Short mmCIF file of C-alpha atoms in Angstrom, two decimals:
data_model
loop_
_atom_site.label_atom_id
_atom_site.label_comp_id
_atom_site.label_asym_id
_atom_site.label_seq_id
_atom_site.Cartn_x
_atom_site.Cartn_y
_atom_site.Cartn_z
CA UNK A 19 21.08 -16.02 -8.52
CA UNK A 20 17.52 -17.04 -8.94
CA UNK A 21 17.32 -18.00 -5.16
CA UNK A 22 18.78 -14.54 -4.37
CA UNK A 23 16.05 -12.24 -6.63
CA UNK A 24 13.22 -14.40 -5.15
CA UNK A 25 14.34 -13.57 -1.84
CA UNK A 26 15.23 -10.11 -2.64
CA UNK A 27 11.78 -9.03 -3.88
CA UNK A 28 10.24 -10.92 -1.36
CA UNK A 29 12.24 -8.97 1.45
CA UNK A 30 10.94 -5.69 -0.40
CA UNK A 31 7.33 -6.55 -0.47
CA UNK A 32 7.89 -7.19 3.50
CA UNK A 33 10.21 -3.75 3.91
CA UNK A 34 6.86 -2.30 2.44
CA UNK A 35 4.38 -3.98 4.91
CA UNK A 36 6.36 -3.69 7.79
CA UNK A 37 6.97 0.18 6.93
CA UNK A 38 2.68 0.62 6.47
CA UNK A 39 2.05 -1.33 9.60
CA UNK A 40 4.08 0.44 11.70
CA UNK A 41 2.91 3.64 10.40
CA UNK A 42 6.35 4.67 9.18
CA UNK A 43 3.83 6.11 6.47
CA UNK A 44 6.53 9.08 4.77
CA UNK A 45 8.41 5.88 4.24
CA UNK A 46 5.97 4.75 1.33
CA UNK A 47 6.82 7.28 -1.28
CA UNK A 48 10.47 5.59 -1.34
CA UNK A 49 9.19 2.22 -2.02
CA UNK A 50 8.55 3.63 -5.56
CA UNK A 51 10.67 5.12 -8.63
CA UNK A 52 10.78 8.27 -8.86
CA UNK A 53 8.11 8.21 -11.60
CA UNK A 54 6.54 5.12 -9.89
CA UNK A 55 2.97 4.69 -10.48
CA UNK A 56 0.68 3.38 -7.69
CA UNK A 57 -3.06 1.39 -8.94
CA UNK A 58 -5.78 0.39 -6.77
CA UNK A 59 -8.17 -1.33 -8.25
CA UNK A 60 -10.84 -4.30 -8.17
CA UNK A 61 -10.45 -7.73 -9.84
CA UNK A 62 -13.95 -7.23 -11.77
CA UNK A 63 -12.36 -4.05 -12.87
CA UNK A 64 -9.51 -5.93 -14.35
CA UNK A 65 -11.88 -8.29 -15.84
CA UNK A 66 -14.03 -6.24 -17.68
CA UNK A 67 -11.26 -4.04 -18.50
CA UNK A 68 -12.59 -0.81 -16.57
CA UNK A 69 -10.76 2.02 -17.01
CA UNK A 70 -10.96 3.64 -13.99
CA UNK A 71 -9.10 2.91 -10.79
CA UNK A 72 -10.24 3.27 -7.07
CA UNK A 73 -7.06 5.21 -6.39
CA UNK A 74 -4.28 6.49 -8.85
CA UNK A 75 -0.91 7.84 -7.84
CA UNK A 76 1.79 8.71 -10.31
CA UNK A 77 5.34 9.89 -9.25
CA UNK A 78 6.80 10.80 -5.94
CA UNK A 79 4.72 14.30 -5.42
CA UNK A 80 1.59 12.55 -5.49
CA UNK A 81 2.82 9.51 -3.39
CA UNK A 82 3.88 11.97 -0.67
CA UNK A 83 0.48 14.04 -1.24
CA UNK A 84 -1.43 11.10 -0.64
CA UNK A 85 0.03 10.14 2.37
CA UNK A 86 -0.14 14.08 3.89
CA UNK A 87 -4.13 14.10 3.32
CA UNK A 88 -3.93 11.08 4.97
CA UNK A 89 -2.05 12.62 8.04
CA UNK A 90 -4.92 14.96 8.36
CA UNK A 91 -7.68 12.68 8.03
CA UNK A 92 -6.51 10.41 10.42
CA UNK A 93 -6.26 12.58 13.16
CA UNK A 94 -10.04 11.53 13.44
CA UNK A 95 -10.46 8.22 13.31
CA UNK A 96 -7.00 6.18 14.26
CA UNK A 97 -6.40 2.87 13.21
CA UNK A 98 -3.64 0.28 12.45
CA UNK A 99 -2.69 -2.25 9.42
CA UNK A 100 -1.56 -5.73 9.13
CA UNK A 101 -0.48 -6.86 6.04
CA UNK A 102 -0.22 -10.47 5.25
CA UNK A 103 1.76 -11.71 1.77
CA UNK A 104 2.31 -14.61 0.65
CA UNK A 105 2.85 -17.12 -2.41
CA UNK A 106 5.24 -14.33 -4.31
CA UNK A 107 5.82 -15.02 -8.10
CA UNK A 108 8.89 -13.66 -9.38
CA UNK A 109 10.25 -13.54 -12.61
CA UNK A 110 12.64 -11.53 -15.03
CA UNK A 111 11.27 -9.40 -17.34
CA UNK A 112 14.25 -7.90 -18.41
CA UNK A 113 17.97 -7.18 -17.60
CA UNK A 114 16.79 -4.12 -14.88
CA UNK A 115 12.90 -5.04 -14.55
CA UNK A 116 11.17 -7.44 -12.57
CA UNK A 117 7.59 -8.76 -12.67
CA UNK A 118 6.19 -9.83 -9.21
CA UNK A 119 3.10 -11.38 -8.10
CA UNK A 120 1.72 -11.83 -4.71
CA UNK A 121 -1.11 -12.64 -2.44
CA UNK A 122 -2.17 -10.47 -0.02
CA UNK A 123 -4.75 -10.09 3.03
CA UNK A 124 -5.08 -6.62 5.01
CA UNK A 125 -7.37 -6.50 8.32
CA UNK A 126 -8.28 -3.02 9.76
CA UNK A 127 -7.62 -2.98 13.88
CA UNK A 128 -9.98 0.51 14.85
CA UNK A 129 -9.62 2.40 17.76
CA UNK A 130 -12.18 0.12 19.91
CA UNK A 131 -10.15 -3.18 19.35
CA UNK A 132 -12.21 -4.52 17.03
CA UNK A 133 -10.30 -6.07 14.04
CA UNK A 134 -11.99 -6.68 10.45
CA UNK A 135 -11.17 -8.32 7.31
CA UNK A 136 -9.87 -5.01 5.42
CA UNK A 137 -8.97 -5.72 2.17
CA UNK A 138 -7.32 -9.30 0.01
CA UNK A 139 -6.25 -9.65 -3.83
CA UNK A 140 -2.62 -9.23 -5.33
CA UNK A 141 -0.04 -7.80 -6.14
CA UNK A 142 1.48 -7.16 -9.38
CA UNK A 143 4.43 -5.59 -9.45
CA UNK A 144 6.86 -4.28 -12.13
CA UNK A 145 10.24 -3.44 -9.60
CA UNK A 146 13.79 -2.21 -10.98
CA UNK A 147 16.90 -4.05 -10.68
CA UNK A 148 19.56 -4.11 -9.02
CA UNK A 149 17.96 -1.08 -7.04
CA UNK A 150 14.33 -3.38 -6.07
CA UNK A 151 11.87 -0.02 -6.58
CA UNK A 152 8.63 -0.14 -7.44
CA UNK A 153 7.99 1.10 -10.97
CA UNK A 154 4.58 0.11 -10.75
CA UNK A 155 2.25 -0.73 -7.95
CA UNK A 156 -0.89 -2.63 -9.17
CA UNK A 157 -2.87 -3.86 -6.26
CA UNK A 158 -6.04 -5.71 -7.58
CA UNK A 159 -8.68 -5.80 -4.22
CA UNK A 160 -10.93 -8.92 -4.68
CA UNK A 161 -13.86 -7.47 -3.53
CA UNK A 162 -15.69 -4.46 -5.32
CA UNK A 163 -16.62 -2.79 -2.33
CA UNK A 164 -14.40 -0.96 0.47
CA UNK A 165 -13.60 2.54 1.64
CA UNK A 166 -10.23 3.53 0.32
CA UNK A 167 -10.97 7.24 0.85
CA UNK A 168 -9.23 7.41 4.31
CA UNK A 169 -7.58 4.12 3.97
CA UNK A 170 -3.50 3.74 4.89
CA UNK A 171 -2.08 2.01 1.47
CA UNK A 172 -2.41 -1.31 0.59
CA UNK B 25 25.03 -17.11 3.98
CA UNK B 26 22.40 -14.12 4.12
CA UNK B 27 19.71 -16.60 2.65
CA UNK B 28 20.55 -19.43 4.28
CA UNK B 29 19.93 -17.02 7.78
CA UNK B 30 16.60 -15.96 6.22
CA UNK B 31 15.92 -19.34 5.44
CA UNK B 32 16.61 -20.58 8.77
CA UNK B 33 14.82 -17.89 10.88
CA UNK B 34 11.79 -18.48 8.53
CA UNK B 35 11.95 -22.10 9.07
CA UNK B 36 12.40 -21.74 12.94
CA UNK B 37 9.17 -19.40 13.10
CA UNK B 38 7.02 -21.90 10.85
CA UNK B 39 8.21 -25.00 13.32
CA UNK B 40 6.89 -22.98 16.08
CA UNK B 41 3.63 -21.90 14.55
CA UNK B 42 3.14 -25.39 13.34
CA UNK B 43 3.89 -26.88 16.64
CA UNK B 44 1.44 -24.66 18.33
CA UNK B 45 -0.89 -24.98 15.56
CA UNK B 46 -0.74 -29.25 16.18
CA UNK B 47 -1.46 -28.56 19.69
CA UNK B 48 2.30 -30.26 20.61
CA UNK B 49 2.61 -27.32 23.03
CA UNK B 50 4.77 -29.32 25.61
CA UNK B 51 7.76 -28.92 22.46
CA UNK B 52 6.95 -24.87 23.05
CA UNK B 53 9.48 -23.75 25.71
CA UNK B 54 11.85 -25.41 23.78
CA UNK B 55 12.02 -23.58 21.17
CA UNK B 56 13.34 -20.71 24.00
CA UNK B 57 16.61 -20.49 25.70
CA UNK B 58 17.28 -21.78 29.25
CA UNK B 59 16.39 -18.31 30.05
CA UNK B 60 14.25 -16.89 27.23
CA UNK B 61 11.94 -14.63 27.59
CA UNK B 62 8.51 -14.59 26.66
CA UNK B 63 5.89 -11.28 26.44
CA UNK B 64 2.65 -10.22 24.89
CA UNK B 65 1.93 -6.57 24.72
CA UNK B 66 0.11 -4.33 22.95
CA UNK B 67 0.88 -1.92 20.29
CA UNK B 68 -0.56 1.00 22.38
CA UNK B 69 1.21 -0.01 25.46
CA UNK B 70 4.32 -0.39 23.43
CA UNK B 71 4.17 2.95 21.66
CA UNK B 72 3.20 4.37 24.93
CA UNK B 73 5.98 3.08 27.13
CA UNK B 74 3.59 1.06 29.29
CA UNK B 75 5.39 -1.57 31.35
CA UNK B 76 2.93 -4.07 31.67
CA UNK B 77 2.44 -6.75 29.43
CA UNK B 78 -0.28 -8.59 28.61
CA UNK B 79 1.64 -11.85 29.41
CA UNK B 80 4.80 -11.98 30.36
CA UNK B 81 7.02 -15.64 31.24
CA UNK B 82 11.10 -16.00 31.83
CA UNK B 83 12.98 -19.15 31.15
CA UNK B 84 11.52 -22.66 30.80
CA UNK B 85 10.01 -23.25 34.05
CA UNK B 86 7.81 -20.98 33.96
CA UNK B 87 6.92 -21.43 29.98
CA UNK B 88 5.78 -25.10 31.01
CA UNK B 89 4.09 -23.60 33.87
CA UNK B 90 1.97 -21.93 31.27
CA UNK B 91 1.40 -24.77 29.27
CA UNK B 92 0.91 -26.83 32.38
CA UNK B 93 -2.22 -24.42 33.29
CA UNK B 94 -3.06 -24.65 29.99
CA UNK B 95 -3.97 -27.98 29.78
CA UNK B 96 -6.26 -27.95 32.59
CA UNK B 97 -8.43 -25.16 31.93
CA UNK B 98 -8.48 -26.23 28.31
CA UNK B 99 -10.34 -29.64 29.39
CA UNK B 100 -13.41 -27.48 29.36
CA UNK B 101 -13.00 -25.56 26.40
CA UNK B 102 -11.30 -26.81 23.34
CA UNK B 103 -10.02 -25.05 20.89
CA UNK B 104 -7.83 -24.36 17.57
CA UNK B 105 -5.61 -22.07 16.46
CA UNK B 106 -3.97 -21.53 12.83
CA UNK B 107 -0.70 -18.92 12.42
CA UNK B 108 0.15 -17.22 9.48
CA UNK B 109 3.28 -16.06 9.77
CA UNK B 110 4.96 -13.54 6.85
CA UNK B 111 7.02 -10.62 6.00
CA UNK B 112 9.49 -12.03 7.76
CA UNK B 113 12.87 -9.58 8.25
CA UNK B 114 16.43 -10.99 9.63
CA UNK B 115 19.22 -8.46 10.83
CA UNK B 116 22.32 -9.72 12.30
CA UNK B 117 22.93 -8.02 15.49
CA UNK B 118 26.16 -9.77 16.62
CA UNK B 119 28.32 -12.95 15.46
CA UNK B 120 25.50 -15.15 17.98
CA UNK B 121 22.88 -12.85 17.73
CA UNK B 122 19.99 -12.28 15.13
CA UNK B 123 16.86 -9.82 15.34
CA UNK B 124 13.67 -10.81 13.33
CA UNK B 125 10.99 -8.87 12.70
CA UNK B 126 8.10 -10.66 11.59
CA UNK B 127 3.91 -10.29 10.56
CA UNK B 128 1.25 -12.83 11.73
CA UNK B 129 -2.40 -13.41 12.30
CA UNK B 130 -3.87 -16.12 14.41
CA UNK B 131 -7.62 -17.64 13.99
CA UNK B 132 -9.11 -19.56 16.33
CA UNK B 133 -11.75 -22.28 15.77
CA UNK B 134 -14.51 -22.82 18.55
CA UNK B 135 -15.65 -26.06 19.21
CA UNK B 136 -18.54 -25.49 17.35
CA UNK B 137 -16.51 -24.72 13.79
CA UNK B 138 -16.89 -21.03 14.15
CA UNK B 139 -13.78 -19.23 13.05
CA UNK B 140 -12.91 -15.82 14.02
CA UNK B 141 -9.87 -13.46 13.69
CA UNK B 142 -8.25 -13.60 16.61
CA UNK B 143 -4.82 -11.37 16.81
CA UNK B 144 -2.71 -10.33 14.68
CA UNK B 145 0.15 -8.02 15.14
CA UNK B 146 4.46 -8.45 14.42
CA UNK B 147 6.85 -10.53 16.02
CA UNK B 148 10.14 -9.18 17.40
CA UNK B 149 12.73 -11.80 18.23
CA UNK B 150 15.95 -12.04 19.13
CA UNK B 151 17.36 -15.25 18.38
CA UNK B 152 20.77 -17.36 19.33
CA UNK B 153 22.91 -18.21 16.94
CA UNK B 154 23.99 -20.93 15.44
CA UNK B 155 21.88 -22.95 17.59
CA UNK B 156 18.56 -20.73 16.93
CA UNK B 157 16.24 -20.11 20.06
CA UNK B 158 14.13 -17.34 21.05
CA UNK B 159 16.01 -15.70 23.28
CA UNK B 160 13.09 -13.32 23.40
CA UNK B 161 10.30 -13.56 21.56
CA UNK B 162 7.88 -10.26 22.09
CA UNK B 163 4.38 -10.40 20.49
CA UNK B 164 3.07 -6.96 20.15
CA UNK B 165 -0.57 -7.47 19.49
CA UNK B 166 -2.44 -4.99 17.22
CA UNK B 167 -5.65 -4.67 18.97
CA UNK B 168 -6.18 -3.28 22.31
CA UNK B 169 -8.37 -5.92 23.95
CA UNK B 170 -8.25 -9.88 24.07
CA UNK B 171 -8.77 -12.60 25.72
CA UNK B 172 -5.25 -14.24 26.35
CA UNK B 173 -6.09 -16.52 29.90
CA UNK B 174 -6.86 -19.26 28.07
CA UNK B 175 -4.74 -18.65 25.02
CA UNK B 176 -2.86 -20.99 23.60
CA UNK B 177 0.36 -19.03 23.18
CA UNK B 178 0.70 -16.75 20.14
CA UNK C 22 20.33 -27.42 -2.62
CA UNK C 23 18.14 -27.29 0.83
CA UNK C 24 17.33 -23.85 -0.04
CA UNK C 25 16.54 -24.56 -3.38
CA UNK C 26 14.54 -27.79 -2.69
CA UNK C 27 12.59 -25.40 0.22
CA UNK C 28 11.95 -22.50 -2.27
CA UNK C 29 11.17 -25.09 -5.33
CA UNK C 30 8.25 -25.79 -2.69
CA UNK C 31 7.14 -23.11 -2.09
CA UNK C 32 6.82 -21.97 -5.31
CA UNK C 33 5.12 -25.43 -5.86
CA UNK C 34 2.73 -23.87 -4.02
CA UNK C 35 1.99 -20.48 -4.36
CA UNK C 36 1.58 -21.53 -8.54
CA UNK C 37 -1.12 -23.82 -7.13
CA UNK C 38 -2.51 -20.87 -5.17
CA UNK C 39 -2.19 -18.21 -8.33
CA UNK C 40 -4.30 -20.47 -10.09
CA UNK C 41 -6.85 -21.49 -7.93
CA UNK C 42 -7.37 -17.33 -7.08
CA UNK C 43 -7.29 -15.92 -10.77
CA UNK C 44 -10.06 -18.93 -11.72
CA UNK C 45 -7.78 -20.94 -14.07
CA UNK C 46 -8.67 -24.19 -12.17
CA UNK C 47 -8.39 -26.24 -15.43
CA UNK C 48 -4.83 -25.56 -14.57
CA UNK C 49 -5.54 -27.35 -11.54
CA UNK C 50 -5.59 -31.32 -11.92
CA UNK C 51 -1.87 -30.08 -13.90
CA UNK C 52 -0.49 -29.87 -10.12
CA UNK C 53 -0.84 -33.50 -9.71
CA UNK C 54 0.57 -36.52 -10.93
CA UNK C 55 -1.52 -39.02 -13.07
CA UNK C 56 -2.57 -40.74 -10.61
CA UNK C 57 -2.37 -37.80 -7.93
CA UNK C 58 -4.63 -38.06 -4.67
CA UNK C 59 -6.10 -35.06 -3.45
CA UNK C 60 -8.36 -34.79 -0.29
CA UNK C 61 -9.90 -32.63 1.84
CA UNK C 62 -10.46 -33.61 5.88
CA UNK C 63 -11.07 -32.44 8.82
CA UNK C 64 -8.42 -31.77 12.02
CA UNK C 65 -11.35 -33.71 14.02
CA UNK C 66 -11.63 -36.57 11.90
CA UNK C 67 -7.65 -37.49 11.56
CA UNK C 68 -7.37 -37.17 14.61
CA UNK C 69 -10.07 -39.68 15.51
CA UNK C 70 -9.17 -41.68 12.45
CA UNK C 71 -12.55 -41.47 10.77
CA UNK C 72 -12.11 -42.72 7.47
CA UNK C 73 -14.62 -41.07 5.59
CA UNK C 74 -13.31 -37.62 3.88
CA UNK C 75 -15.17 -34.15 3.01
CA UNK C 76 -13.95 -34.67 -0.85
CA UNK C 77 -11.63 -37.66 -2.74
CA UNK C 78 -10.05 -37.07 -5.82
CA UNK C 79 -7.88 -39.70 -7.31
CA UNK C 80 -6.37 -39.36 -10.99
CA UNK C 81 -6.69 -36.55 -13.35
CA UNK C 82 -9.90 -37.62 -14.80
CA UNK C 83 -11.13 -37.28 -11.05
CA UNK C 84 -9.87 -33.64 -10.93
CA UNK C 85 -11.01 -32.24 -13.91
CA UNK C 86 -14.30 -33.76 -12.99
CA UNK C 87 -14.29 -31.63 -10.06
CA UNK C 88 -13.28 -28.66 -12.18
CA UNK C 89 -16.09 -29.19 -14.67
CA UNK C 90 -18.73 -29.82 -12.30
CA UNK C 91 -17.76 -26.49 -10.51
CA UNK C 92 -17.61 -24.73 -13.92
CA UNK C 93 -21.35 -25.92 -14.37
CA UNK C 94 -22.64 -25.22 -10.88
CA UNK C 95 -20.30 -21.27 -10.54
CA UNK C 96 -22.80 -20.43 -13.18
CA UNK C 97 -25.66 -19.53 -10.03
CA UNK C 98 -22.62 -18.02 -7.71
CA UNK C 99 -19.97 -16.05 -8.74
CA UNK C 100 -17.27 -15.87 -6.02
CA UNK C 101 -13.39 -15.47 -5.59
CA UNK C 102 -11.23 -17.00 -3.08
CA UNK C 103 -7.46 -16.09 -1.83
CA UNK C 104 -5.01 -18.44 -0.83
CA UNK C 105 -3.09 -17.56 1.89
CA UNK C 106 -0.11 -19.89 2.67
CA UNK C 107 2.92 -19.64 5.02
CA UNK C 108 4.84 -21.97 7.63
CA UNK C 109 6.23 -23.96 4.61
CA UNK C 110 7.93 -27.24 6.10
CA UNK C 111 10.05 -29.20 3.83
CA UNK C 112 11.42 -32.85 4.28
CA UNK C 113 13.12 -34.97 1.88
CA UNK C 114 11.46 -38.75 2.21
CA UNK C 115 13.33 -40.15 -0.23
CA UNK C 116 15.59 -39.10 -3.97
CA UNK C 117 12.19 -38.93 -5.88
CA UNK C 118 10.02 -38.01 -3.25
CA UNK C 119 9.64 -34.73 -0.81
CA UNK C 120 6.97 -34.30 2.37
CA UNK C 121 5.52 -30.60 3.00
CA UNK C 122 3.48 -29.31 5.48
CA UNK C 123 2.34 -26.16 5.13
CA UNK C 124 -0.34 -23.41 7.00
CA UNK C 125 -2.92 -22.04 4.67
CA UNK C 126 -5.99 -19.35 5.05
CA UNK C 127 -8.91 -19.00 2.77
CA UNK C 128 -10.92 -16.33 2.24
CA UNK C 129 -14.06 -16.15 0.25
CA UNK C 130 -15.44 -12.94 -1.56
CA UNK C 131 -19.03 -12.83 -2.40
CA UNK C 132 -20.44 -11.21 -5.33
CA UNK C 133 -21.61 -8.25 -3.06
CA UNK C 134 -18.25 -7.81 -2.13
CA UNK C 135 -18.68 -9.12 1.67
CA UNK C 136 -15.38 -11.38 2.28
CA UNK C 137 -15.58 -14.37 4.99
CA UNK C 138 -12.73 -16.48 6.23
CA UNK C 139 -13.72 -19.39 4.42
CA UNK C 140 -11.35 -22.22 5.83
CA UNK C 141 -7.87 -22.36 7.89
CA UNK C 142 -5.40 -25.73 7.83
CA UNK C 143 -2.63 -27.65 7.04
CA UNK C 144 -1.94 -28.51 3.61
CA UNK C 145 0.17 -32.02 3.83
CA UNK C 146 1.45 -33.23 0.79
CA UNK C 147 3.91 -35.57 -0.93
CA UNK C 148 5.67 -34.40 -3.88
CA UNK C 149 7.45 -35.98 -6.55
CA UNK C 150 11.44 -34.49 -7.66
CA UNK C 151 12.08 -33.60 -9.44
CA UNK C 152 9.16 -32.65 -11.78
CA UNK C 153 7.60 -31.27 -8.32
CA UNK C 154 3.74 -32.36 -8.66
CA UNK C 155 1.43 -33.54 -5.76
CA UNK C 156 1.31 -37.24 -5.76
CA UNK C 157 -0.86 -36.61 -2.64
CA UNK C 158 -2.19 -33.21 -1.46
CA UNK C 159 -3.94 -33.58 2.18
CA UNK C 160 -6.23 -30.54 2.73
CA UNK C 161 -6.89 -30.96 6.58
CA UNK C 162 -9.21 -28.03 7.57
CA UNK C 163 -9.56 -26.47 11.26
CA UNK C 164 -13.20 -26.34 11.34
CA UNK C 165 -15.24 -29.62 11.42
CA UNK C 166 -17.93 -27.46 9.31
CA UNK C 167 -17.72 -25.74 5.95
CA UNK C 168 -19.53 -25.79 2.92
CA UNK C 169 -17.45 -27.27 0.01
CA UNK C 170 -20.34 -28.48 -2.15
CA UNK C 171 -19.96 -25.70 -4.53
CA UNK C 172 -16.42 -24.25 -2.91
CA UNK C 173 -13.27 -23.91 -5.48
CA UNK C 174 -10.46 -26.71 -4.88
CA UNK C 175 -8.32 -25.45 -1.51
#
């Protein structure tokens, strides 16, 4: 049972990657409970217990808004994702929640080929069971500094 | 049985990335079938229906023919490479046939110690089963432009 | 029991990776037995058999050594890493005793918020089962330069 939920939420957190890097982007909102909140925010943030996060997104409206700006935007400048995760924590919190933890490491591919270091930090997730939604999306960037504004999520 | 497949593709693409990774890369066409196929593309040329690949090698003879030209041209210019391999998905497609879908990102390390992001992109396999070889192995490279002639294989 | 032994592993070490990333490295001579080894090499020098390592760490007094040096010398250079492991191989060696080799990726995040890959590898290690800690962790590192004067434990 134990073996199965590890490799359950770890075959979600991939779902999730694989569905941003192949910009199956209207996928995203369904990652998340209906009321599913999504966090960005930076690790010195966390730290000094800021309040405010880079990027906020709570429920499925404002998932699905997010990614429609985005849509727009990126008609300008095109890009592509590659999510990397690895070294997932799981553990139960409750009879339907689970906590996760992961690693992850994003680099940017732009138009000319070039490919950057994008984003890294972790994961912490609160997910449902048996259904494996996100209820909560924190993703805590390492660095203090990057452009989220026409970013693809992290 | 479903996590024992996941194991078992997972443990079949980490013996490959280790073995190319260790620079054993006369063990590489054997982790193919008799008449696997091997092909890098690109993401563009994928999504745009191109139908020439980057690289592009069909059953064992001419996978050690690679790694036969391989090892002379590397005499003058050694090299490393490191894969991290993740997100890994498993779908049976038939009772001796599985699809994987699968995240990496290779570095390479000059001669010199320099280190520098060299591809990343997904993996899309199909694999035998039980005895688990590529039958094909695609590599669909994010990035538009690289140099793959003297490439140790992705 | 393979699967559990392989995810027991892996959990092994994405704890040790947590820890290392979120700063709670006085957690980190805990991964190791009493007498635990833990050293950091180069691909070059194994290879040529050069006896003389980057770092050695033997015992926990060792370790947390390490940990309070770097806790004295961090003062001057605040910095974050993330651990990015995958390719986990698993062997039994014998009832008490398990070998892993595993692919890892470091990246290092400044206090101005630029992030560098810091150092690519193989971690080899030998475990003890069933209490799972590294009686020897073998950090060997792509590049035959890196700075790990003042670098957190890989």
């Amino acid at each position: 049972m134990e073996l199965e939920l590890q490799l359950a939420v770890e075959q979600l957190h991939a779902r999730y990657a694989q569905a941003l890097d192949s910009d199956a982007l209207e996928a995203w909102p369904d990652f998340f409970t209906a009321d599913g909140r999504y966090r960005i925010t930076t690790a010195e943030s966390e730290a000094r217990g800021l309040p405010l996060p880079v990027l906020y997104a709570e429920g499925r409206a404002m998932l699905n808004d997010r990614i429609a700006s985005l849509r727009h935007a990126n008609i300008y400048e095109p890009q592509r994702y590659r999510h990397i995760v690895s070294s997932v924590l799981v553990e139960r919190e409750s009879d339907d929640r689970i906590k996760s933890i992961a690693n992850f490491l994003v680099v940017r591919i732009m138009e000319n080929g070039e490919t950057l270091l994008f984003a890294s930090g972790r994961y912490v997730d609160r997910i449902t069971f048996p259904d494996l939604k996100y209820a909560e999306r924190v993703v805590i960037c390492d660095s203090r500094r990057f452009d989220t504004l026409l970013a693809i999520p992290l």
